[in-house]
mmCIF file of C-alpha atoms in Angstrom:
data_model
loop_
_atom_site.group_PDB
_atom_site.id
_atom_site.type_symbol
_atom_site.label_atom_id
_atom_site.label_comp_id
_atom_site.label_asym_id
_atom_site.label_seq_id
_atom_site.Cartn_x
_atom_site.Cartn_y
_atom_site.Cartn_z
ATOM 1 C CA MET Q 1 16.522 -9.502 -33.755
ATOM 2 C CA ASN Q 2 14.525 -11.911 -35.851
ATOM 3 C CA ASN Q 3 13.566 -14.022 -32.874
ATOM 4 C CA GLN Q 4 11.923 -11.148 -31.062
ATOM 5 C CA THR Q 5 8.291 -11.413 -30.191
ATOM 6 C CA PRO Q 6 6.158 -8.583 -31.590
ATOM 7 C CA LEU Q 7 5.510 -7.150 -28.121
ATOM 8 C CA LEU Q 8 9.224 -7.075 -27.307
ATOM 9 C CA THR Q 9 9.978 -5.229 -30.542
ATOM 10 C CA TYR Q 10 7.168 -2.799 -29.777
ATOM 11 C CA CYS Q 11 8.526 -2.044 -26.297
ATOM 12 C CA LEU Q 12 12.032 -1.536 -27.668
ATOM 13 C CA ARG Q 13 10.672 0.931 -30.219
ATOM 14 C CA LEU Q 14 8.854 2.960 -27.578
ATOM 15 C CA GLY Q 15 11.747 2.667 -25.138
ATOM 16 C CA ASP Q 16 14.314 3.744 -27.711
ATOM 17 C CA ASN Q 17 12.160 6.705 -28.739
ATOM 18 C CA ALA Q 18 12.159 7.885 -25.122
ATOM 19 C CA LEU Q 19 15.863 7.147 -24.663
ATOM 20 C CA ILE Q 20 17.008 9.123 -27.697
ATOM 21 C CA GLN Q 21 14.595 11.969 -26.937
ATOM 22 C CA SER Q 22 16.099 12.092 -23.478
ATOM 23 C CA TYR Q 23 19.613 12.275 -24.902
ATOM 24 C CA ARG Q 24 18.800 15.154 -27.233
ATOM 25 C CA LEU Q 25 16.960 17.098 -24.526
ATOM 26 C CA SER Q 26 19.794 16.539 -22.067
ATOM 27 C CA GLU Q 27 22.187 18.222 -24.504
ATOM 28 C CA TRP Q 28 20.503 21.503 -23.535
ATOM 29 C CA CYS Q 29 21.791 21.124 -19.987
ATOM 30 C CA SER Q 30 23.855 24.294 -19.330
ATOM 31 C CA ASN Q 31 23.069 25.536 -22.862
ATOM 32 C CA GLY Q 32 19.478 26.762 -22.431
ATOM 33 C CA PRO Q 33 18.586 30.279 -23.619
ATOM 34 C CA ILE Q 34 17.717 31.231 -20.033
ATOM 35 C CA LEU Q 35 18.175 29.358 -16.771
ATOM 36 C CA GLU Q 36 14.464 28.569 -16.442
ATOM 37 C CA GLU Q 37 14.343 26.968 -19.884
ATOM 38 C CA ASP Q 38 17.519 25.047 -19.159
ATOM 39 C CA LEU Q 39 15.851 23.519 -16.108
ATOM 40 C CA ALA Q 40 12.654 22.779 -18.028
ATOM 41 C CA LEU Q 41 14.472 20.933 -20.786
ATOM 42 C CA THR Q 42 16.583 18.886 -18.391
ATOM 43 C CA ASN Q 43 13.402 18.052 -16.451
ATOM 44 C CA PHE Q 44 11.890 16.769 -19.667
ATOM 45 C CA ALA Q 45 15.046 14.769 -20.357
ATOM 46 C CA LEU Q 46 14.684 13.140 -16.959
ATOM 47 C CA ASP Q 47 11.015 12.355 -17.642
ATOM 48 C CA MET Q 48 12.103 10.630 -20.832
ATOM 49 C CA THR Q 49 14.905 8.740 -19.092
ATOM 50 C CA GLY Q 50 12.378 7.424 -16.576
ATOM 51 C CA ARG Q 51 10.075 6.365 -19.376
ATOM 52 C CA ALA Q 52 12.893 4.657 -21.275
ATOM 53 C CA ASP Q 53 13.922 2.866 -18.097
ATOM 54 C CA LEU Q 54 10.415 1.453 -17.546
ATOM 55 C CA LEU Q 55 9.930 0.420 -21.160
ATOM 56 C CA LEU Q 56 13.366 -1.141 -21.562
ATOM 57 C CA ALA Q 57 13.082 -2.934 -18.208
ATOM 58 C CA TYR Q 58 9.789 -4.417 -19.400
ATOM 59 C CA ALA Q 59 11.424 -5.331 -22.720
ATOM 60 C CA ALA Q 60 14.208 -7.071 -20.804
ATOM 61 C CA THR Q 61 11.617 -9.067 -18.860
ATOM 62 C CA LEU Q 62 9.817 -10.031 -22.050
ATOM 63 C CA GLU Q 63 13.061 -11.156 -23.601
ATOM 64 C CA GLY Q 64 13.984 -13.202 -20.534
ATOM 65 C CA LYS Q 65 17.690 -13.429 -21.273
ATOM 66 C CA GLY Q 66 18.978 -11.649 -18.208
ATOM 67 C CA GLN Q 67 19.209 -8.205 -19.803
ATOM 68 C CA THR Q 68 18.385 -5.083 -17.820
ATOM 69 C CA SER Q 69 17.187 -1.652 -18.874
ATOM 70 C CA ASP Q 70 20.800 -0.508 -18.523
ATOM 71 C CA SER Q 71 22.286 -3.227 -20.700
ATOM 72 C CA LEU Q 72 19.634 -2.594 -23.347
ATOM 73 C CA ALA Q 73 20.241 1.149 -23.218
ATOM 74 C CA TYR Q 74 24.034 1.049 -23.217
ATOM 75 C CA ARG Q 75 25.244 -2.168 -24.819
ATOM 76 C CA ARG Q 76 23.305 -2.745 -28.005
ATOM 77 C CA PRO Q 77 24.872 -2.113 -31.399
ATOM 78 C CA GLU Q 78 23.458 0.715 -33.494
ATOM 79 C CA LYS Q 79 21.269 -1.394 -35.753
ATOM 80 C CA GLU Q 80 19.383 -2.859 -32.810
ATOM 81 C CA TYR Q 81 18.039 0.549 -31.799
ATOM 82 C CA LEU Q 82 14.514 0.938 -33.103
ATOM 83 C CA ASN Q 83 13.693 4.604 -32.458
ATOM 84 C CA CYS Q 84 12.080 6.745 -35.128
ATOM 85 C CA LEU Q 85 14.612 8.895 -36.967
ATOM 86 C CA ILE Q 86 12.975 12.159 -35.907
ATOM 87 C CA HIS Q 87 14.357 11.746 -32.386
ATOM 88 C CA GLU Q 88 18.003 11.380 -33.385
ATOM 89 C CA LEU Q 89 18.298 14.488 -35.568
ATOM 90 C CA PRO Q 90 20.698 16.992 -33.999
ATOM 91 C CA ASP Q 91 19.196 20.177 -32.599
ATOM 92 C CA GLU Q 92 19.808 23.047 -34.970
ATOM 93 C CA ASP Q 93 18.604 25.726 -32.574
ATOM 94 C CA PHE Q 94 15.994 26.302 -29.869
ATOM 95 C CA ALA Q 95 13.192 26.557 -32.434
ATOM 96 C CA PHE Q 96 14.122 23.125 -33.776
ATOM 97 C CA THR Q 97 13.919 21.618 -30.298
ATOM 98 C CA MET Q 98 10.542 23.179 -29.616
ATOM 99 C CA VAL Q 99 9.011 22.234 -32.962
ATOM 100 C CA ARG Q 100 10.207 18.656 -32.559
ATOM 101 C CA LEU Q 101 8.991 18.474 -28.969
ATOM 102 C CA MET Q 102 5.600 19.808 -30.011
ATOM 103 C CA LEU Q 103 5.252 17.319 -32.878
ATOM 104 C CA THR Q 104 6.410 14.301 -30.864
ATOM 105 C CA SER Q 105 4.546 15.239 -27.668
ATOM 106 C CA ALA Q 106 1.309 15.624 -29.595
ATOM 107 C CA TYR Q 107 1.985 12.125 -30.911
ATOM 108 C CA ASP Q 108 2.882 10.755 -27.465
ATOM 109 C CA MET Q 109 -0.309 12.247 -25.991
ATOM 110 C CA LEU Q 110 -2.462 10.286 -28.416
ATOM 111 C CA LEU Q 111 -0.367 7.140 -28.278
ATOM 112 C CA TYR Q 112 -0.146 6.875 -24.507
ATOM 113 C CA SER Q 113 -3.775 7.906 -23.972
ATOM 114 C CA ALA Q 114 -4.763 4.951 -26.143
ATOM 115 C CA LEU Q 115 -2.150 2.640 -24.637
ATOM 116 C CA GLU Q 116 -3.457 3.381 -21.141
ATOM 117 C CA LYS Q 117 -6.516 1.316 -22.063
ATOM 118 C CA SER Q 118 -4.411 -1.718 -22.947
ATOM 119 C CA PRO Q 119 -5.299 -4.945 -21.099
ATOM 120 C CA ASN Q 120 -1.551 -5.365 -20.667
ATOM 121 C CA GLU Q 121 -1.133 -3.962 -17.158
ATOM 122 C CA ASN Q 122 2.541 -3.096 -17.561
ATOM 123 C CA LEU Q 123 1.959 -1.033 -20.676
ATOM 124 C CA ALA Q 124 -1.153 0.585 -19.202
ATOM 125 C CA ALA Q 125 0.754 1.648 -16.065
ATOM 126 C CA ILE Q 126 3.691 3.044 -18.038
ATOM 127 C CA ALA Q 127 1.262 4.905 -20.295
ATOM 128 C CA ALA Q 128 -0.641 6.404 -17.349
ATOM 129 C CA LYS Q 129 2.589 7.884 -16.024
ATOM 130 C CA ALA Q 130 3.732 9.064 -19.454
ATOM 131 C CA ILE Q 131 0.503 10.948 -20.180
ATOM 132 C CA LYS Q 132 0.898 13.323 -17.234
ATOM 133 C CA GLU Q 133 4.441 14.192 -18.255
ATOM 134 C CA THR Q 134 3.603 14.474 -21.928
ATOM 135 C CA ARG Q 135 0.640 16.768 -21.380
ATOM 136 C CA TYR Q 136 3.052 19.225 -19.808
ATOM 137 C CA HIS Q 137 5.729 18.791 -22.489
ATOM 138 C CA LEU Q 138 3.126 19.513 -25.136
ATOM 139 C CA ALA Q 139 1.795 22.616 -23.399
ATOM 140 C CA HIS Q 140 5.325 23.938 -22.969
ATOM 141 C CA ALA Q 141 6.449 23.213 -26.532
ATOM 142 C CA ALA Q 142 3.223 24.402 -28.163
ATOM 143 C CA GLY Q 143 3.481 27.666 -26.228
ATOM 144 C CA TRP Q 144 6.983 28.239 -27.533
ATOM 145 C CA VAL Q 145 6.136 27.281 -31.120
ATOM 146 C CA GLU Q 146 3.327 29.846 -31.029
ATOM 147 C CA ARG Q 147 5.535 32.541 -29.515
ATOM 148 C CA LEU Q 148 8.387 31.910 -31.935
ATOM 149 C CA GLY Q 149 6.273 31.385 -35.056
ATOM 150 C CA ASP Q 150 4.154 34.433 -34.351
ATOM 151 C CA GLY Q 151 7.105 36.419 -33.018
ATOM 152 C CA THR Q 152 9.716 38.382 -34.935
ATOM 153 C CA ALA Q 153 10.699 37.889 -38.579
ATOM 154 C CA GLU Q 154 13.834 36.119 -37.385
ATOM 155 C CA SER Q 155 12.058 33.756 -34.987
ATOM 156 C CA ASN Q 156 9.363 33.030 -37.575
ATOM 157 C CA SER Q 157 11.879 32.133 -40.272
ATOM 158 C CA ARG Q 158 13.866 29.896 -37.924
ATOM 159 C CA THR Q 159 10.757 28.121 -36.716
ATOM 160 C CA MET Q 160 9.575 27.607 -40.278
ATOM 161 C CA GLN Q 161 13.003 26.263 -41.195
ATOM 162 C CA ALA Q 162 12.833 23.811 -38.287
ATOM 163 C CA LEU Q 163 9.390 22.668 -39.361
ATOM 164 C CA THR Q 164 10.574 22.166 -42.934
ATOM 165 C CA MET Q 165 13.483 20.037 -41.727
ATOM 166 C CA LEU Q 166 11.412 17.970 -39.313
ATOM 167 C CA TRP Q 167 8.230 17.418 -41.262
ATOM 168 C CA PRO Q 168 9.591 14.659 -43.586
ATOM 169 C CA PHE Q 169 10.413 12.629 -40.478
ATOM 170 C CA THR Q 170 6.900 12.690 -39.026
ATOM 171 C CA GLY Q 171 5.552 10.063 -41.421
ATOM 172 C CA GLU Q 172 7.616 7.313 -39.826
ATOM 173 C CA MET Q 173 5.857 7.778 -36.489
ATOM 174 C CA PHE Q 174 2.704 6.345 -38.068
ATOM 175 C CA GLU Q 175 4.290 3.391 -39.827
ATOM 176 C CA THR Q 176 3.281 -0.074 -38.799
ATOM 177 C CA ASP Q 177 3.923 -3.673 -39.819
ATOM 178 C CA SER Q 178 1.990 -6.932 -39.821
ATOM 179 C CA ALA Q 179 3.252 -7.931 -36.354
ATOM 180 C CA GLU Q 180 2.086 -4.640 -34.860
ATOM 181 C CA GLN Q 181 -1.187 -4.813 -36.713
ATOM 182 C CA GLN Q 182 -1.785 -8.200 -35.109
ATOM 183 C CA LEU Q 183 -1.083 -6.733 -31.649
ATOM 184 C CA ALA Q 184 -3.471 -3.886 -32.452
ATOM 185 C CA ALA Q 185 -6.127 -6.335 -33.688
ATOM 186 C CA ASP Q 186 -5.783 -8.195 -30.391
ATOM 187 C CA GLY Q 187 -6.370 -4.909 -28.565
ATOM 188 C CA ILE Q 188 -2.951 -4.905 -26.850
ATOM 189 C CA ILE Q 189 -1.649 -1.755 -28.537
ATOM 190 C CA PRO Q 190 -3.378 1.141 -30.304
ATOM 191 C CA ASN Q 191 -3.938 1.123 -34.042
ATOM 192 C CA ILE Q 192 -1.416 3.798 -34.912
ATOM 193 C CA THR Q 193 -2.945 4.561 -38.315
ATOM 194 C CA ALA Q 194 -6.097 5.759 -36.568
ATOM 195 C CA LEU Q 195 -4.055 8.315 -34.591
ATOM 196 C CA LYS Q 196 -2.666 10.076 -37.642
ATOM 197 C CA GLU Q 197 -5.695 12.239 -38.249
ATOM 198 C CA PRO Q 198 -6.126 13.490 -34.665
ATOM 199 C CA TRP Q 199 -2.379 14.126 -34.551
ATOM 200 C CA MET Q 200 -2.538 16.137 -37.759
ATOM 201 C CA GLU Q 201 -5.427 18.135 -36.328
ATOM 202 C CA LYS Q 202 -3.501 19.016 -33.178
ATOM 203 C CA ALA Q 203 -0.310 19.866 -35.076
ATOM 204 C CA ALA Q 204 -2.254 21.974 -37.572
ATOM 205 C CA GLN Q 205 -3.990 23.844 -34.749
ATOM 206 C CA VAL Q 206 -0.702 24.785 -33.069
ATOM 207 C CA LEU Q 207 0.991 25.635 -36.367
ATOM 208 C CA LYS Q 208 -1.925 27.787 -37.410
ATOM 209 C CA SER Q 209 -1.784 29.919 -34.276
ATOM 210 C CA ALA Q 210 1.983 30.076 -34.830
ATOM 211 C CA THR Q 211 1.292 31.413 -38.356
ATOM 212 C CA LEU Q 212 3.306 28.533 -39.868
ATOM 213 C CA GLU Q 213 2.441 26.644 -43.040
ATOM 214 C CA ILE Q 214 2.553 22.851 -43.067
ATOM 215 C CA PRO Q 215 5.131 21.910 -45.733
ATOM 216 C CA ALA Q 216 3.787 20.189 -48.835
ATOM 217 C CA LEU Q 217 5.546 16.845 -49.188
ATOM 218 C CA LYS Q 218 5.582 13.802 -51.363
ATOM 219 C CA THR Q 219 8.456 11.828 -49.889
ATOM 220 C CA TRP Q 220 9.033 10.760 -46.316
ATOM 221 C CA GLN Q 221 12.094 9.638 -44.418
ATOM 222 C CA THR Q 222 12.008 6.187 -42.897
ATOM 223 C CA GLY Q 223 14.228 3.454 -41.452
ATOM 224 C CA GLY Q 224 14.722 3.875 -37.707
ATOM 225 C CA ARG Q 225 11.940 1.490 -36.711
ATOM 226 C CA THR Q 226 13.801 -1.319 -38.445
ATOM 227 C CA GLY Q 227 17.281 -0.314 -37.294
ATOM 228 C CA ARG Q 228 18.363 1.716 -40.336
ATOM 229 C CA HIS Q 229 19.527 5.008 -38.903
ATOM 230 C CA THR Q 230 20.952 8.347 -39.932
ATOM 231 C CA GLU Q 231 24.614 8.950 -39.135
ATOM 232 C CA ASN Q 232 23.483 10.856 -36.067
ATOM 233 C CA LEU Q 233 22.626 7.814 -33.981
ATOM 234 C CA GLY Q 234 26.200 6.533 -34.194
ATOM 235 C CA HIS Q 235 27.474 9.806 -32.804
ATOM 236 C CA ILE Q 236 24.924 9.686 -29.993
ATOM 237 C CA LEU Q 237 25.888 6.127 -29.064
ATOM 238 C CA CYS Q 238 29.605 6.947 -29.094
ATOM 239 C CA GLU Q 239 29.045 9.339 -26.252
ATOM 240 C CA MET Q 240 26.122 7.618 -24.525
ATOM 241 C CA GLN Q 241 27.705 4.171 -24.410
ATOM 242 C CA TYR Q 242 31.262 5.277 -23.715
ATOM 243 C CA LEU Q 243 31.255 4.691 -19.982
ATOM 244 C CA GLN Q 244 29.586 1.277 -20.061
ATOM 245 C CA ARG Q 245 31.861 0.170 -22.899
ATOM 246 C CA ALA Q 246 35.036 1.395 -21.209
ATOM 247 C CA TYR Q 247 34.051 0.259 -17.704
ATOM 248 C CA PRO Q 248 31.441 -2.495 -18.053
ATOM 249 C CA ASP Q 249 29.092 -2.767 -15.067
ATOM 250 C CA ALA Q 250 30.412 0.476 -13.582
ATOM 251 C CA THR Q 251 28.144 1.778 -10.846
ATOM 252 C CA TRP Q 252 28.266 4.721 -8.481
ATOM 253 C CA MET H 1 24.286 45.324 -11.334
ATOM 254 C CA THR H 2 24.071 44.614 -15.047
ATOM 255 C CA GLN H 3 20.851 45.123 -16.916
ATOM 256 C CA ASP H 4 18.547 42.067 -16.785
ATOM 257 C CA THR H 5 17.911 41.085 -20.400
ATOM 258 C CA GLN H 6 16.155 37.773 -19.757
ATOM 259 C CA LEU H 7 12.474 38.624 -20.027
ATOM 260 C CA ARG H 8 10.290 40.031 -17.288
ATOM 261 C CA SER H 9 10.788 39.057 -13.642
ATOM 262 C CA TRP H 10 8.120 37.259 -11.581
ATOM 263 C CA GLU H 11 7.968 36.329 -7.902
ATOM 264 C CA VAL H 12 6.988 32.756 -7.123
ATOM 265 C CA PHE H 13 4.984 31.568 -4.138
ATOM 266 C CA THR H 14 4.420 27.873 -3.536
ATOM 267 C CA GLN H 15 2.055 25.992 -1.293
ATOM 268 C CA THR H 16 3.363 22.712 0.055
ATOM 269 C CA ARG H 17 -0.004 21.244 1.051
ATOM 270 C CA SER H 18 -3.622 22.191 0.701
ATOM 271 C CA GLY H 19 -4.600 24.947 3.171
ATOM 272 C CA ALA H 20 -1.014 25.934 4.015
ATOM 273 C CA ASN H 21 0.360 29.451 3.503
ATOM 274 C CA TYR H 22 1.896 30.318 0.188
ATOM 275 C CA ILE H 23 5.577 30.890 0.820
ATOM 276 C CA HIS H 24 7.939 32.915 -1.322
ATOM 277 C CA ALA H 25 10.173 30.456 -3.171
ATOM 278 C CA GLY H 26 12.173 32.818 -5.368
ATOM 279 C CA SER H 27 11.808 34.458 -8.744
ATOM 280 C CA VAL H 28 11.791 33.462 -12.409
ATOM 281 C CA HIS H 29 11.996 35.102 -15.807
ATOM 282 C CA ALA H 30 9.098 34.793 -18.249
ATOM 283 C CA SER H 31 7.430 36.762 -21.001
ATOM 284 C CA ASP H 32 3.849 36.076 -19.899
ATOM 285 C CA ARG H 33 1.929 34.632 -16.973
ATOM 286 C CA ASN H 34 1.587 31.136 -18.460
ATOM 287 C CA MET H 35 5.297 30.909 -19.083
ATOM 288 C CA ALA H 36 5.901 32.262 -15.578
ATOM 289 C CA LEU H 37 3.794 29.460 -14.087
ATOM 290 C CA GLN H 38 5.580 26.838 -16.161
ATOM 291 C CA ASN H 39 9.021 28.196 -15.311
ATOM 292 C CA ALA H 40 8.086 28.385 -11.642
ATOM 293 C CA ARG H 41 6.943 24.773 -11.774
ATOM 294 C CA ASP H 42 10.180 23.656 -13.401
ATOM 295 C CA THR H 43 12.402 25.755 -11.165
ATOM 296 C CA TYR H 44 10.842 25.361 -7.723
ATOM 297 C CA THR H 45 8.621 22.257 -7.630
ATOM 298 C CA ARG H 46 10.519 19.679 -9.640
ATOM 299 C CA ARG H 47 11.309 17.584 -6.596
ATOM 300 C CA GLY H 48 7.741 17.404 -5.381
ATOM 301 C CA GLU H 49 7.834 20.498 -3.148
ATOM 302 C CA GLY H 50 4.508 21.937 -4.110
ATOM 303 C CA THR H 51 0.814 21.429 -4.751
ATOM 304 C CA SER H 52 0.004 24.940 -5.943
ATOM 305 C CA ILE H 53 1.862 27.952 -7.298
ATOM 306 C CA TRP H 54 1.235 31.704 -7.473
ATOM 307 C CA VAL H 55 3.248 33.955 -9.724
ATOM 308 C CA VAL H 56 3.193 37.739 -9.395
ATOM 309 C CA PRO H 57 4.986 40.277 -11.588
ATOM 310 C CA THR H 58 7.886 41.556 -9.497
ATOM 311 C CA ASP H 59 6.996 45.173 -10.245
ATOM 312 C CA ALA H 60 3.511 44.580 -8.811
ATOM 313 C CA ILE H 61 5.044 44.161 -5.374
ATOM 314 C CA THR H 62 5.512 47.224 -3.187
ATOM 315 C CA ALA H 63 8.349 46.749 -0.737
ATOM 316 C CA SER H 64 9.234 48.668 2.387
ATOM 317 C CA ASP H 65 12.258 50.938 2.140
ATOM 318 C CA PRO H 66 15.303 49.538 4.001
ATOM 319 C CA ASN H 67 16.190 53.120 4.989
ATOM 320 C CA GLU H 68 12.904 53.399 6.834
ATOM 321 C CA LYS H 69 13.553 50.251 8.799
ATOM 322 C CA GLU H 70 13.704 52.098 12.135
ATOM 323 C CA MET H 71 10.439 53.897 11.600
ATOM 324 C CA PHE H 72 8.729 50.763 10.436
ATOM 325 C CA PHE H 73 9.938 48.146 12.849
ATOM 326 C CA ASP H 74 11.655 49.554 15.925
ATOM 327 C CA PRO H 75 8.489 50.723 17.694
ATOM 328 C CA ALA H 76 7.475 47.069 17.991
ATOM 329 C CA ASN H 77 10.619 46.127 19.891
ATOM 330 C CA ASP H 78 9.765 47.226 23.419
ATOM 331 C CA LYS H 79 6.134 46.240 23.708
ATOM 332 C CA ILE H 80 6.228 42.792 25.128
ATOM 333 C CA TYR H 81 2.577 43.128 26.117
ATOM 334 C CA ARG H 82 1.764 42.663 22.453
ATOM 335 C CA LEU H 83 3.069 39.128 22.627
ATOM 336 C CA PRO H 84 0.836 36.393 24.039
ATOM 337 C CA THR H 85 3.647 35.247 26.341
ATOM 338 C CA PHE H 86 1.611 35.875 29.501
ATOM 339 C CA TYR H 87 -0.901 33.219 28.622
ATOM 340 C CA THR H 88 -0.425 29.618 29.588
ATOM 341 C CA MET H 89 -0.706 27.296 26.628
ATOM 342 C CA PRO H 90 -3.637 24.924 27.072
ATOM 343 C CA GLU H 91 -2.428 21.397 27.399
ATOM 344 C CA GLY H 92 -2.325 19.648 24.069
ATOM 345 C CA ALA H 93 -2.555 22.808 21.945
ATOM 346 C CA LYS H 94 0.224 23.020 19.383
ATOM 347 C CA ALA H 95 -0.457 26.596 18.314
ATOM 348 C CA ILE H 96 -2.783 29.393 19.359
#
């Protein structure tokens, strides 16, 4: 961990975000409220798997120790995963999934739009692909947040509850460290601090039309970016890594 | 048939390439036209089958009555002169 170059760490963070998002979305497979939504959510999960694959494959190349996207995805111990905590929280209900997808897609839109301009061709190409997918995820999720928030008393209260649970985890998405700041100063990656305000604007716009209040907060949850996770990640990895742990190098 | 409780029904037509006919792909459930378009996209074009989609509320479609099939379609059965089979296809033409 400590020997990682800043760019490698950065790619693992983005890759792990996509990987864990994919896992949570894939849990809706066969459990969607209607068939159409089931398909949509599994489509999104596959988009995220593709993104994780590209980012982790690039991370493996940067590391140069013979790892692959698969070995990074399925064989690392828990503390080496660097995803933000917001992605690993278990889905409480459909409203929770949609609020989270709206908040994180709005973030991904800004992040990948900026990253597309990176002089690093690998990152720019991955970002260009991610933007198209994310634009759709955001439209889909924002539409549902508006419908549910501005829907019935029941759907409004559930959506508000989801927002209240998720909001403390949004701060971590904008955290940075000196290594990342150096990459940003060199123009390789976006300055994430500068994206907070446009993100807040977008989130506030959707939440307003959903008649939801942004929770007032003084404390934020943090830890995932440095490998300190909630208990939920362990449970995810138990299931996600099972096959590769039980049958290493299994293929089909 | 049990009552359909999953939102309103929409018919989906997809176009596989620019200029081609829109072909009926199936139907989806959705509460409004935007959701119908999104659901149609996710249900019928997720493997790259389409370049454009139409969605139409199912109840906006008027269908012929199966019981009137004879009246509607049988008179066309014995009029081969309505088919262009007596023309020779110009060489090289794929369709007239």
